[in-house]
Short mmCIF file of C-alpha atoms in Angstrom, two decimals:
data_model
loop_
_atom_site.label_atom_id
_atom_site.label_comp_id
_atom_site.label_asym_id
_atom_site.label_seq_id
_atom_site.Cartn_x
_atom_site.Cartn_y
_atom_site.Cartn_z
CA UNK A 1 -25.90 27.87 12.40
CA UNK A 2 -24.56 30.17 14.97
CA UNK A 3 -21.64 32.34 13.05
CA UNK A 4 -18.57 32.35 14.87
CA UNK A 5 -15.62 34.51 15.04
CA UNK A 6 -12.60 32.87 13.49
CA UNK A 7 -9.10 33.73 15.44
CA UNK A 8 -7.35 33.24 11.86
CA UNK A 9 -5.91 36.13 10.64
CA UNK A 10 -6.50 36.81 7.26
CA UNK A 11 -4.24 35.94 5.09
CA UNK A 12 -4.17 33.60 1.54
CA UNK A 13 -4.67 30.39 2.62
CA UNK A 14 -1.92 27.55 2.57
CA UNK A 15 -4.45 24.74 1.49
CA UNK A 16 -8.29 25.29 1.06
CA UNK A 17 -11.72 23.36 0.69
CA UNK A 18 -14.73 24.85 -0.88
CA UNK A 19 -18.08 22.98 -1.21
CA UNK A 20 -16.88 19.50 -0.45
CA UNK A 21 -19.24 16.76 -0.81
CA UNK A 22 -18.59 12.95 -0.20
CA UNK A 23 -20.21 10.07 -1.56
CA UNK A 24 -19.77 6.87 -0.79
CA UNK A 25 -22.65 5.09 -2.79
CA UNK A 26 -25.78 5.58 -0.79
CA UNK A 27 -23.80 7.32 1.86
CA UNK A 28 -22.63 11.55 2.21
CA UNK A 29 -20.06 11.08 4.16
CA UNK A 30 -19.12 14.94 3.83
CA UNK A 31 -21.23 17.62 2.58
CA UNK A 32 -20.71 21.16 1.65
CA UNK A 33 -17.46 21.41 4.12
CA UNK A 34 -15.43 24.39 3.37
CA UNK A 35 -12.15 25.38 5.28
CA UNK A 36 -8.48 27.02 4.85
CA UNK A 37 -5.76 27.12 6.40
CA UNK A 38 -2.77 29.44 6.61
CA UNK A 39 0.83 29.75 7.21
CA UNK A 40 2.16 28.96 11.01
CA UNK A 41 -1.57 28.22 12.47
CA UNK A 42 -2.79 24.54 14.04
CA UNK A 43 -6.18 23.23 13.61
CA UNK A 44 -8.21 20.90 14.40
CA UNK A 45 -11.10 19.04 13.03
CA UNK A 46 -12.87 17.41 15.87
CA UNK A 47 -15.67 15.66 15.50
CA UNK A 48 -17.49 12.08 16.76
CA UNK A 49 -16.62 8.38 14.77
CA UNK A 50 -17.83 8.40 11.23
CA UNK A 51 -17.92 12.31 10.78
CA UNK A 52 -16.00 12.26 7.93
CA UNK A 53 -12.31 13.22 9.91
CA UNK A 54 -10.53 11.21 8.29
CA UNK A 55 -12.22 11.64 4.72
CA UNK A 56 -11.45 14.73 4.76
CA UNK A 57 -8.37 15.23 5.04
CA UNK A 58 -8.19 12.25 2.45
CA UNK A 59 -9.36 14.24 0.50
CA UNK A 60 -7.38 17.16 1.44
CA UNK A 61 -4.51 14.68 0.31
CA UNK A 62 -5.68 13.48 -3.06
CA UNK A 63 -6.39 10.10 -1.87
CA UNK A 64 -10.07 10.25 -2.59
CA UNK A 65 -12.08 12.48 -5.12
CA UNK A 66 -15.24 14.41 -3.98
CA UNK A 67 -18.23 14.43 -6.00
CA UNK A 68 -18.52 17.91 -5.74
CA UNK A 69 -16.02 20.97 -4.53
CA UNK A 70 -12.35 22.14 -4.94
CA UNK A 71 -8.98 21.48 -3.40
CA UNK A 72 -6.78 25.15 -3.73
CA UNK A 73 -3.36 24.34 -2.57
CA UNK A 74 -1.22 27.33 -3.00
CA UNK A 75 1.46 26.58 -5.69
CA UNK A 76 4.38 23.72 -4.65
CA UNK A 77 2.37 22.63 -1.76
CA UNK A 78 4.71 20.68 0.23
CA UNK A 79 2.16 18.64 2.63
CA UNK A 80 3.18 16.02 5.31
CA UNK A 81 0.77 13.44 6.14
CA UNK A 82 0.91 11.34 9.36
CA UNK A 83 -1.43 8.53 8.79
CA UNK A 84 -4.18 7.01 10.86
CA UNK A 85 -2.99 3.84 11.44
CA UNK A 86 0.44 2.24 9.63
CA UNK A 87 -0.26 -1.34 8.94
CA UNK A 88 3.48 -2.74 7.34
CA UNK A 89 3.44 -6.04 6.59
CA UNK A 90 5.67 -8.80 8.52
CA UNK A 91 7.25 -10.16 5.02
CA UNK A 92 8.05 -6.59 4.25
CA UNK A 93 11.37 -5.67 6.55
CA UNK A 94 12.24 -2.11 7.12
CA UNK A 95 15.14 -0.14 9.04
CA UNK A 96 13.82 3.18 10.39
CA UNK A 97 16.27 4.76 8.42
CA UNK A 98 15.38 3.03 5.08
CA UNK A 99 11.70 4.44 5.59
CA UNK A 100 12.80 7.87 5.81
CA UNK A 101 14.26 7.29 2.58
CA UNK A 102 10.69 6.59 1.22
CA UNK A 103 9.31 8.97 -1.36
CA UNK A 104 13.22 10.93 -1.93
CA UNK A 105 16.37 9.53 -0.63
CA UNK A 106 17.49 11.78 2.15
CA UNK A 107 20.95 12.55 3.56
CA UNK A 108 21.69 10.57 7.10
CA UNK A 109 22.40 14.38 8.45
CA UNK A 110 19.02 15.03 7.09
CA UNK A 111 17.40 11.88 8.57
CA UNK A 112 18.58 12.22 12.07
CA UNK A 113 17.52 15.76 12.38
CA UNK A 114 13.82 14.37 12.14
CA UNK A 115 14.23 12.06 13.92
CA UNK A 116 15.92 14.67 16.64
CA UNK A 117 13.36 16.59 16.28
CA UNK A 118 10.75 14.05 15.95
CA UNK A 119 12.35 13.06 19.44
CA UNK A 120 13.23 9.82 18.55
CA UNK A 121 16.63 9.48 17.21
CA UNK A 122 17.71 6.05 18.91
CA UNK A 123 15.83 4.52 17.21
CA UNK A 124 17.66 4.70 12.61
CA UNK A 125 19.21 0.93 12.62
CA UNK A 126 15.68 -0.82 13.89
CA UNK A 127 13.40 -2.62 11.87
CA UNK A 128 9.58 -0.89 11.99
CA UNK A 129 7.90 -4.07 13.13
CA UNK A 130 9.98 -3.81 16.62
CA UNK A 131 8.83 -0.46 17.43
CA UNK A 132 6.83 0.31 20.73
CA UNK A 133 3.80 2.75 19.72
CA UNK A 134 4.61 6.17 20.01
CA UNK A 135 8.13 5.07 18.13
CA UNK A 136 6.28 4.04 15.59
CA UNK A 137 4.07 7.75 15.69
CA UNK A 138 7.38 9.69 16.34
CA UNK A 139 8.75 7.52 13.21
CA UNK A 140 5.85 9.11 11.38
CA UNK A 141 6.21 12.53 12.28
CA UNK A 142 9.80 12.59 11.39
CA UNK A 143 9.20 10.79 7.92
CA UNK A 144 6.31 13.93 7.23
CA UNK A 145 8.92 16.26 8.01
CA UNK A 146 11.67 15.96 6.00
CA UNK A 147 9.80 17.32 2.96
CA UNK A 148 10.33 20.51 4.90
CA UNK A 149 6.23 20.28 4.76
CA UNK A 150 3.89 23.29 4.90
CA UNK A 151 1.07 22.14 6.23
CA UNK A 152 1.38 18.84 8.54
CA UNK A 153 -1.77 16.55 8.36
CA UNK A 154 -2.38 13.93 11.07
CA UNK A 155 -4.93 11.99 11.43
CA UNK A 156 -5.24 10.76 14.92
CA UNK A 157 -1.62 10.43 14.74
CA UNK A 158 -1.58 9.66 19.14
CA UNK A 159 -3.78 6.38 18.20
CA UNK A 160 -2.84 3.72 20.62
CA UNK A 161 -0.76 5.76 22.57
CA UNK A 162 -1.80 6.23 26.74
CA UNK A 163 -2.75 9.65 27.90
CA UNK A 164 0.51 10.68 28.81
CA UNK A 165 1.91 9.20 25.93
CA UNK A 166 -0.19 11.37 23.74
CA UNK A 167 0.27 14.83 26.14
CA UNK A 168 3.97 14.15 24.93
CA UNK A 169 3.24 13.90 21.46
CA UNK A 170 0.94 17.02 20.83
CA UNK A 171 3.66 18.85 23.11
CA UNK A 172 5.79 17.32 20.95
CA UNK A 173 3.67 18.90 18.10
CA UNK A 174 4.01 22.10 18.89
CA UNK A 175 7.78 22.54 19.16
CA UNK A 176 7.72 21.54 15.21
CA UNK A 177 5.27 24.32 14.85
CA UNK A 178 7.90 26.80 16.91
CA UNK A 179 11.06 24.80 15.85
CA UNK A 180 10.10 25.12 11.65
CA UNK A 181 7.11 27.46 11.51
CA UNK A 182 4.46 25.41 9.78
CA UNK A 183 0.69 25.36 8.99
CA UNK A 184 -0.68 21.55 11.40
CA UNK A 185 -3.79 20.24 10.67
CA UNK A 186 -5.19 17.64 12.84
CA UNK A 187 -8.09 15.30 13.87
CA UNK A 188 -8.72 14.25 17.36
CA UNK A 189 -11.31 13.07 19.77
CA UNK A 190 -8.94 13.38 22.28
CA UNK A 191 -11.03 16.92 23.18
CA UNK A 192 -9.45 18.31 26.11
CA UNK A 193 -5.45 17.67 25.18
CA UNK A 194 -6.72 18.55 21.35
CA UNK A 195 -8.52 21.86 22.23
CA UNK A 196 -5.36 23.91 24.47
CA UNK A 197 -3.16 23.14 21.94
CA UNK A 198 -4.89 24.64 18.45
CA UNK A 199 -5.07 27.68 17.47
CA UNK A 200 -8.87 26.85 15.60
CA UNK A 201 -11.18 24.26 15.45
CA UNK A 202 -13.71 22.83 13.08
CA UNK A 203 -16.37 20.52 14.93
CA UNK A 204 -17.14 18.32 12.20
CA UNK A 205 -20.08 15.86 12.38
CA UNK A 206 -20.85 15.30 7.96
CA UNK A 207 -20.70 19.21 7.66
CA UNK A 208 -19.24 21.86 9.45
CA UNK A 209 -20.80 22.55 12.55
CA UNK A 210 -19.32 25.16 14.46
CA UNK A 211 -15.36 25.95 14.27
CA UNK A 212 -13.40 29.28 16.20
CA UNK A 213 -10.75 29.19 18.80
CA UNK A 214 -11.30 26.15 21.44
CA UNK A 215 -12.93 28.86 23.90
CA UNK A 216 -15.64 29.69 21.78
CA UNK A 217 -16.44 26.12 20.18
CA UNK A 218 -16.08 24.74 23.28
CA UNK A 219 -18.99 26.81 24.39
CA UNK A 220 -21.08 26.46 21.24
CA UNK A 221 -24.17 25.21 21.40
CA UNK A 222 -23.77 22.69 18.47
CA UNK A 223 -20.61 21.49 19.90
CA UNK A 224 -21.81 20.58 23.71
CA UNK A 225 -24.79 18.59 21.88
CA UNK A 226 -22.35 16.71 19.52
CA UNK A 227 -20.04 16.00 22.85
CA UNK A 228 -22.13 16.98 25.77
CA UNK A 229 -20.89 19.09 28.23
CA UNK A 230 -17.41 17.03 29.58
CA UNK A 231 -19.81 14.64 32.06
CA UNK A 232 -22.49 13.49 29.70
CA UNK A 233 -21.34 10.66 29.37
CA UNK A 234 -20.37 8.14 26.48
CA UNK A 235 -23.97 8.31 25.59
CA UNK A 236 -23.93 12.05 25.13
CA UNK A 237 -20.96 12.00 22.29
CA UNK A 238 -24.03 10.48 20.28
CA UNK A 239 -26.70 13.29 20.96
CA UNK A 240 -28.43 15.43 18.42
CA UNK A 241 -31.23 16.21 19.37
CA UNK A 242 -31.41 19.63 18.04
CA UNK A 243 -28.94 19.59 15.56
CA UNK A 244 -29.68 22.56 12.88
CA UNK A 245 -29.77 20.73 10.26
CA UNK A 246 -31.61 17.74 8.43
CA UNK A 247 -28.83 15.57 7.17
CA UNK A 248 -28.17 12.11 6.33
CA UNK A 249 -26.79 11.48 10.05
CA UNK A 250 -29.66 9.13 11.86
CA UNK A 251 -28.93 9.06 15.08
CA UNK A 252 -30.60 6.16 17.48
CA UNK A 253 -32.02 8.96 20.39
CA UNK A 254 -33.08 11.49 17.72
CA UNK A 255 -36.71 12.66 18.87
CA UNK B 1 27.19 -22.56 -26.84
CA UNK B 2 23.43 -22.16 -26.74
CA UNK B 3 23.37 -24.96 -29.42
CA UNK B 4 23.01 -27.03 -25.99
CA UNK B 5 19.60 -27.78 -24.23
CA UNK B 6 20.70 -28.00 -21.62
CA UNK B 7 22.07 -24.32 -21.64
CA UNK B 8 19.52 -23.10 -22.67
CA UNK B 9 16.72 -24.65 -20.58
CA UNK B 10 19.14 -23.03 -17.71
CA UNK B 11 19.33 -19.25 -19.18
CA UNK B 12 15.32 -19.74 -19.82
CA UNK B 13 14.93 -20.52 -16.06
CA UNK B 14 17.55 -18.19 -14.83
CA UNK B 15 15.75 -15.56 -16.41
CA UNK B 16 12.47 -16.06 -15.43
CA UNK B 17 12.99 -17.29 -11.88
CA UNK B 18 15.31 -13.91 -11.22
CA UNK B 19 12.77 -11.64 -12.52
CA UNK B 20 9.83 -13.56 -10.88
CA UNK B 21 11.96 -13.49 -7.56
CA UNK B 22 11.75 -9.89 -7.46
CA UNK B 23 8.24 -9.34 -8.75
CA UNK B 24 6.90 -11.88 -6.65
CA UNK B 25 8.30 -9.66 -2.84
CA UNK B 26 5.31 -6.93 -3.80
CA UNK B 27 3.43 -10.25 -4.61
CA UNK B 28 3.96 -11.33 -1.05
CA UNK B 29 4.20 -7.81 0.51
CA UNK B 30 1.08 -6.80 -0.21
CA UNK B 31 -1.14 -10.27 -0.84
CA UNK B 32 -2.18 -10.55 -4.46
CA UNK B 33 -1.09 -14.86 -4.43
CA UNK B 34 -4.87 -15.77 -5.37
CA UNK B 35 -4.32 -12.58 -8.32
CA UNK B 36 -1.41 -13.83 -9.70
CA UNK B 37 -2.90 -17.83 -9.56
CA UNK B 38 -6.01 -16.63 -11.74
CA UNK B 39 -3.57 -14.69 -13.72
CA UNK B 40 -1.58 -17.90 -14.73
CA UNK B 41 -3.78 -19.53 -14.76
CA UNK B 42 -5.76 -17.93 -17.73
CA UNK B 43 -2.67 -18.56 -18.81
CA UNK B 44 -3.85 -22.17 -20.76
CA UNK B 45 -6.42 -20.65 -22.53
CA UNK B 46 -4.28 -18.19 -23.92
CA UNK B 47 -2.64 -21.58 -25.13
CA UNK B 48 -5.41 -22.58 -26.54
CA UNK B 49 -5.65 -19.47 -28.81
CA UNK B 50 -2.36 -20.05 -29.95
CA UNK B 51 -3.11 -23.43 -31.32
CA UNK B 52 -5.93 -22.48 -32.48
CA UNK B 53 -4.60 -19.14 -34.63
CA UNK B 54 -0.80 -20.11 -34.84
CA UNK B 55 0.03 -17.34 -32.26
CA UNK B 56 3.38 -17.63 -30.91
CA UNK B 57 2.39 -19.22 -27.53
CA UNK B 58 3.81 -15.68 -26.09
CA UNK B 59 1.97 -13.17 -27.79
CA UNK B 60 -1.16 -15.38 -27.06
CA UNK B 61 -0.41 -16.15 -23.03
CA UNK B 62 0.63 -13.03 -23.11
CA UNK B 63 -2.60 -11.45 -24.44
CA UNK B 64 -5.27 -13.43 -22.20
CA UNK B 65 -2.39 -13.19 -19.31
CA UNK B 66 -2.93 -8.77 -19.62
CA UNK B 67 -7.19 -9.23 -20.40
CA UNK B 68 -7.17 -10.90 -16.62
CA UNK B 69 -4.91 -8.97 -15.21
CA UNK B 70 -6.19 -5.69 -16.37
CA UNK B 71 -9.64 -7.09 -15.46
CA UNK B 72 -9.39 -8.09 -11.74
CA UNK B 73 -7.86 -5.26 -11.41
CA UNK B 74 -10.43 -2.97 -12.74
CA UNK B 75 -13.11 -5.42 -9.86
CA UNK B 76 -9.98 -4.64 -6.79
CA UNK B 77 -10.93 -0.90 -7.59
CA UNK B 78 -14.26 -1.19 -6.57
CA UNK B 79 -14.01 -2.45 -3.50
CA UNK B 80 -16.32 -6.11 -3.76
CA UNK B 81 -14.82 -9.02 -1.58
CA UNK B 82 -12.25 -9.93 -3.95
CA UNK B 83 -11.34 -13.70 -2.94
CA UNK B 84 -13.80 -15.28 -4.37
CA UNK B 85 -14.35 -13.16 -7.57
CA UNK B 86 -10.72 -14.41 -7.51
CA UNK B 87 -11.76 -18.36 -6.79
CA UNK B 88 -14.34 -17.91 -10.13
CA UNK B 89 -11.79 -16.40 -12.54
CA UNK B 90 -8.74 -18.16 -11.56
CA UNK B 91 -10.49 -21.69 -12.35
CA UNK B 92 -12.72 -20.65 -15.09
CA UNK B 93 -10.19 -19.55 -17.10
CA UNK B 94 -7.72 -23.27 -16.25
CA UNK B 95 -10.94 -25.02 -17.01
CA UNK B 96 -12.19 -23.37 -20.69
CA UNK B 97 -8.76 -23.31 -21.19
CA UNK B 98 -8.52 -26.77 -20.35
CA UNK B 99 -11.85 -27.68 -22.55
CA UNK B 100 -10.42 -25.11 -25.58
CA UNK B 101 -7.13 -27.15 -26.02
CA UNK B 102 -8.86 -30.13 -26.49
CA UNK B 103 -11.22 -28.74 -29.59
CA UNK B 104 -8.23 -27.27 -31.33
CA UNK B 105 -8.94 -30.16 -34.49
CA UNK B 106 -6.08 -32.17 -36.43
CA UNK B 107 -3.98 -32.74 -33.30
CA UNK B 108 -3.16 -33.85 -29.95
CA UNK B 109 -1.75 -31.46 -27.11
CA UNK B 110 0.10 -31.87 -24.68
CA UNK B 111 -1.40 -30.71 -22.37
CA UNK B 112 1.09 -31.00 -19.53
CA UNK B 113 4.16 -29.12 -20.83
CA UNK B 114 1.56 -26.92 -20.68
CA UNK B 115 0.47 -26.77 -16.92
CA UNK B 116 4.04 -27.83 -15.83
CA UNK B 117 6.60 -26.18 -18.21
CA UNK B 118 8.76 -28.71 -20.40
CA UNK B 119 11.98 -26.26 -20.24
CA UNK B 120 14.19 -28.67 -21.73
CA UNK B 121 12.90 -28.01 -26.02
CA UNK B 122 12.79 -24.39 -25.51
CA UNK B 123 14.69 -22.98 -28.83
CA UNK B 124 17.34 -19.37 -28.88
CA UNK B 125 14.91 -17.53 -30.21
CA UNK B 126 12.70 -18.56 -27.39
CA UNK B 127 15.95 -17.98 -24.81
CA UNK B 128 15.91 -14.44 -26.37
CA UNK B 129 12.22 -13.43 -25.44
CA UNK B 130 12.30 -15.08 -22.15
CA UNK B 131 15.68 -13.02 -21.62
CA UNK B 132 13.87 -10.37 -23.08
CA UNK B 133 11.05 -10.18 -20.84
CA UNK B 134 12.59 -10.53 -17.82
CA UNK B 135 14.82 -7.37 -18.37
CA UNK B 136 11.55 -5.26 -19.06
CA UNK B 137 9.84 -6.64 -15.99
CA UNK B 138 13.13 -5.98 -13.85
CA UNK B 139 13.42 -2.63 -15.46
CA UNK B 140 10.86 -1.05 -14.73
CA UNK B 141 10.91 -2.06 -11.43
CA UNK B 142 14.37 -0.24 -11.13
CA UNK B 143 12.54 2.25 -12.50
CA UNK B 144 9.83 2.59 -10.65
CA UNK B 145 10.96 0.77 -7.32
CA UNK B 146 9.89 3.94 -4.99
CA UNK B 147 7.18 4.70 -6.55
CA UNK B 148 6.16 1.32 -6.10
CA UNK B 149 7.63 0.35 -2.76
CA UNK B 150 5.39 3.57 -1.48
CA UNK B 151 1.94 2.69 -3.00
CA UNK B 152 2.55 -1.03 -1.20
CA UNK B 153 3.44 0.81 1.97
CA UNK B 154 0.46 2.85 2.23
CA UNK B 155 -1.95 4.22 -0.24
CA UNK B 156 -2.50 7.51 1.04
CA UNK B 157 1.39 7.70 2.13
CA UNK B 158 1.83 7.98 -1.79
CA UNK B 159 -1.19 10.37 -2.14
CA UNK B 160 0.12 13.10 -0.11
CA UNK B 161 2.92 12.06 -1.65
CA UNK B 162 1.93 13.02 -5.38
CA UNK B 163 2.23 9.62 -6.47
CA UNK B 164 -1.10 7.50 -7.75
CA UNK B 165 -0.99 4.31 -5.85
CA UNK B 166 -3.84 2.83 -8.44
CA UNK B 167 -1.17 3.82 -11.43
CA UNK B 168 1.34 1.79 -9.19
CA UNK B 169 -1.08 -1.25 -8.63
CA UNK B 170 -1.60 -0.69 -12.52
CA UNK B 171 2.07 -0.57 -13.25
CA UNK B 172 2.69 -3.99 -11.23
CA UNK B 173 -0.69 -6.39 -12.66
CA UNK B 174 1.08 -5.22 -16.12
CA UNK B 175 4.63 -6.57 -14.61
CA UNK B 176 2.94 -9.41 -13.47
CA UNK B 177 1.36 -10.81 -16.93
CA UNK B 178 4.66 -10.47 -18.59
CA UNK B 179 5.94 -13.11 -16.07
CA UNK B 180 3.19 -15.08 -16.69
CA UNK B 181 3.97 -15.17 -20.60
CA UNK B 182 7.57 -15.50 -19.93
CA UNK B 183 7.09 -17.87 -17.98
CA UNK B 184 4.75 -20.77 -19.03
CA UNK B 185 7.65 -22.48 -21.22
CA UNK B 186 9.74 -22.68 -17.60
CA UNK B 187 7.64 -23.82 -14.84
CA UNK B 188 3.71 -24.18 -17.23
CA UNK B 189 0.36 -22.44 -15.27
CA UNK B 190 -0.18 -24.41 -12.47
CA UNK B 191 3.36 -23.82 -10.62
CA UNK B 192 4.31 -19.74 -12.06
CA UNK B 193 2.45 -18.66 -8.77
CA UNK B 194 4.99 -20.96 -7.13
CA UNK B 195 7.80 -18.73 -9.11
CA UNK B 196 6.79 -15.74 -7.92
CA UNK B 197 5.84 -16.66 -4.17
CA UNK B 198 8.81 -19.13 -3.06
CA UNK B 199 12.01 -17.11 -3.44
CA UNK B 200 10.40 -14.05 -1.94
CA UNK B 201 8.64 -15.84 1.27
CA UNK B 202 12.27 -17.27 1.70
CA UNK B 203 14.00 -14.07 1.53
CA UNK B 204 11.75 -12.76 4.14
CA UNK B 205 12.93 -15.29 6.74
CA UNK B 206 14.89 -12.50 8.48
CA UNK B 207 17.87 -12.58 6.92
CA UNK B 208 16.75 -9.37 5.19
CA UNK B 209 17.09 -6.06 6.99
CA UNK B 210 15.44 -3.64 3.99
CA UNK B 211 12.92 -4.18 0.92
CA UNK B 212 15.84 -4.26 -1.09
CA UNK B 213 18.19 -6.41 0.26
CA UNK B 214 14.86 -9.50 0.37
CA UNK B 215 14.51 -8.41 -3.28
CA UNK B 216 18.41 -8.81 -4.12
CA UNK B 217 17.97 -12.41 -1.91
CA UNK B 218 14.74 -13.05 -3.40
CA UNK B 219 16.43 -12.69 -6.80
CA UNK B 220 19.76 -15.04 -5.80
CA UNK B 221 17.61 -17.42 -4.34
CA UNK B 222 14.98 -17.84 -7.51
CA UNK B 223 18.48 -17.88 -9.64
CA UNK B 224 19.84 -20.78 -7.36
CA UNK B 225 16.35 -22.55 -7.49
CA UNK B 226 16.58 -22.54 -11.57
CA UNK B 227 19.86 -24.35 -12.12
CA UNK B 228 20.09 -26.09 -8.85
CA UNK B 229 16.21 -27.43 -9.91
CA UNK B 230 17.56 -28.31 -13.73
CA UNK B 231 20.87 -29.81 -12.53
CA UNK B 232 18.82 -32.27 -10.18
CA UNK B 233 15.81 -32.67 -12.73
CA UNK B 234 18.83 -34.31 -14.71
CA UNK B 235 20.21 -35.92 -12.48
CA UNK B 236 16.97 -37.87 -11.32
CA UNK B 237 15.03 -37.42 -14.65
CA UNK B 238 11.96 -35.40 -13.25
CA UNK B 239 10.07 -33.17 -15.20
CA UNK B 240 12.08 -29.73 -14.85
CA UNK B 241 9.25 -27.36 -13.54
CA UNK B 242 8.76 -28.73 -10.56
CA UNK B 243 12.31 -30.01 -9.65
CA UNK B 244 12.83 -25.61 -9.69
CA UNK B 245 10.15 -25.37 -7.81
CA UNK B 246 10.85 -28.36 -4.82
CA UNK B 247 14.48 -26.72 -4.92
CA UNK B 248 12.74 -23.46 -4.00
CA UNK B 249 10.50 -25.18 -1.45
CA UNK B 250 13.51 -27.12 0.16
CA UNK B 251 15.43 -23.36 -0.30
CA UNK B 252 12.52 -21.40 2.27
CA UNK B 253 12.43 -24.67 4.40
CA UNK B 254 16.02 -24.32 5.34
CA UNK B 255 15.83 -20.60 6.23
CA UNK B 256 12.56 -20.63 8.35
CA UNK B 257 14.22 -23.87 9.71
CA UNK B 258 17.31 -21.51 10.96
CA UNK B 259 15.87 -18.34 11.25
CA UNK B 260 13.32 -20.64 14.35
CA UNK B 261 17.10 -21.72 15.86
CA UNK B 262 18.67 -18.51 15.77
CA UNK B 263 15.10 -16.77 17.80
CA UNK B 264 16.43 -19.40 20.38
CA UNK B 265 19.36 -18.57 20.42
CA UNK B 266 21.23 -21.82 18.86
#
């Protein structure tokens, strides 16, 4: 594995994972994955479908228990989590304002401030079911901000948004970091948009393929193998010919 | 006052309907209707056991419903295709109960009373147990409301906030068993799920703006169904349990029509 420099300053980590191995039945989803997040940095996890990105986030928030490895959190760490998708059963009435009170009641002024920060102050009395995709994601973001998180975690937060919409969303994330100073851990497959907004990129495919600043990662052979060099087309996303590990990810076009 | 059998019946029906209305909201939101059916059908087996061993009906039904609920809870945790298994368990338990009741030596059991309820025969003690159970269910729902709601909305969101979604699911499971136990004498094993689902579904028809409003409305609709159902049943000399469910279904139908009319601007 190529050793790449990381941009993260040597600081104590807010949240770190060491040697995470996660299996679903026979499938190994994550193998010996380690990462650490320090205060105020924006880290993006990229990787193809099925590379374990979402599972890794779910391990970090404690929703999944790995078979091996440990997750260490700074004492009293507050996590703000924006899930990939949130399906609210159509039988459940839920205003935006009420949603922001879960799981802790907040003062209306605080709730309005969070909606303002997320860019959707006008939605407060609307039903969640009546929001557009972009508004819905921003309300999820506002809710995640309410706990004054040390780390904000976003799982494919721009799914269902068009390109200008997701670009706007990521700009909002940068503003959030600037204003609140929280660290941000994102999962995405929208490489070009995400790369420019990140301090550090972790390229995941069941294991950590490579890691570093966006420049370093996009130049790394392992990253290029995974994603092609930009013009490789759809197939290139799944090419993996000279992978450096013999592991469980089978590819039809593997040599 | 409690000497009047009609008043006892009304109180029993009221207690069950209100608790079932609120808990029913979670059953509707989480799509646990089959789960409710299986737990309720198992109640007949509980009746058989209670009669055989001379236990109180509440104890027998509570025990079997609890066992069934925990069994299903365990199965759902393993990501199996639950629908079919629920069907097997639900009807297997019902059939076993029906057979077991007839095998009890020395007495002819009036099965209808346990399948469709027989609220007119409840004693003061029954009313006390029913209200105790209903109060317990309401109390637990009240104290766990936010955690239950967050876990129902999204398990991962709950985990990230330090709420264990599996634990909240287990709590709902246990409450369901408790409602089945107190409802058996009022509406019977076959119609308990109706009392859970219909008032909640009616309350979801566009009137409530928050989960709390929907739960409150479901309790009110359940209470109206219970009282009106009892009155109608006495008037027409029909069985009380099914009549209560008929009133609830009528309220649901009215709510649906009104919502439709409002949505087209009438």
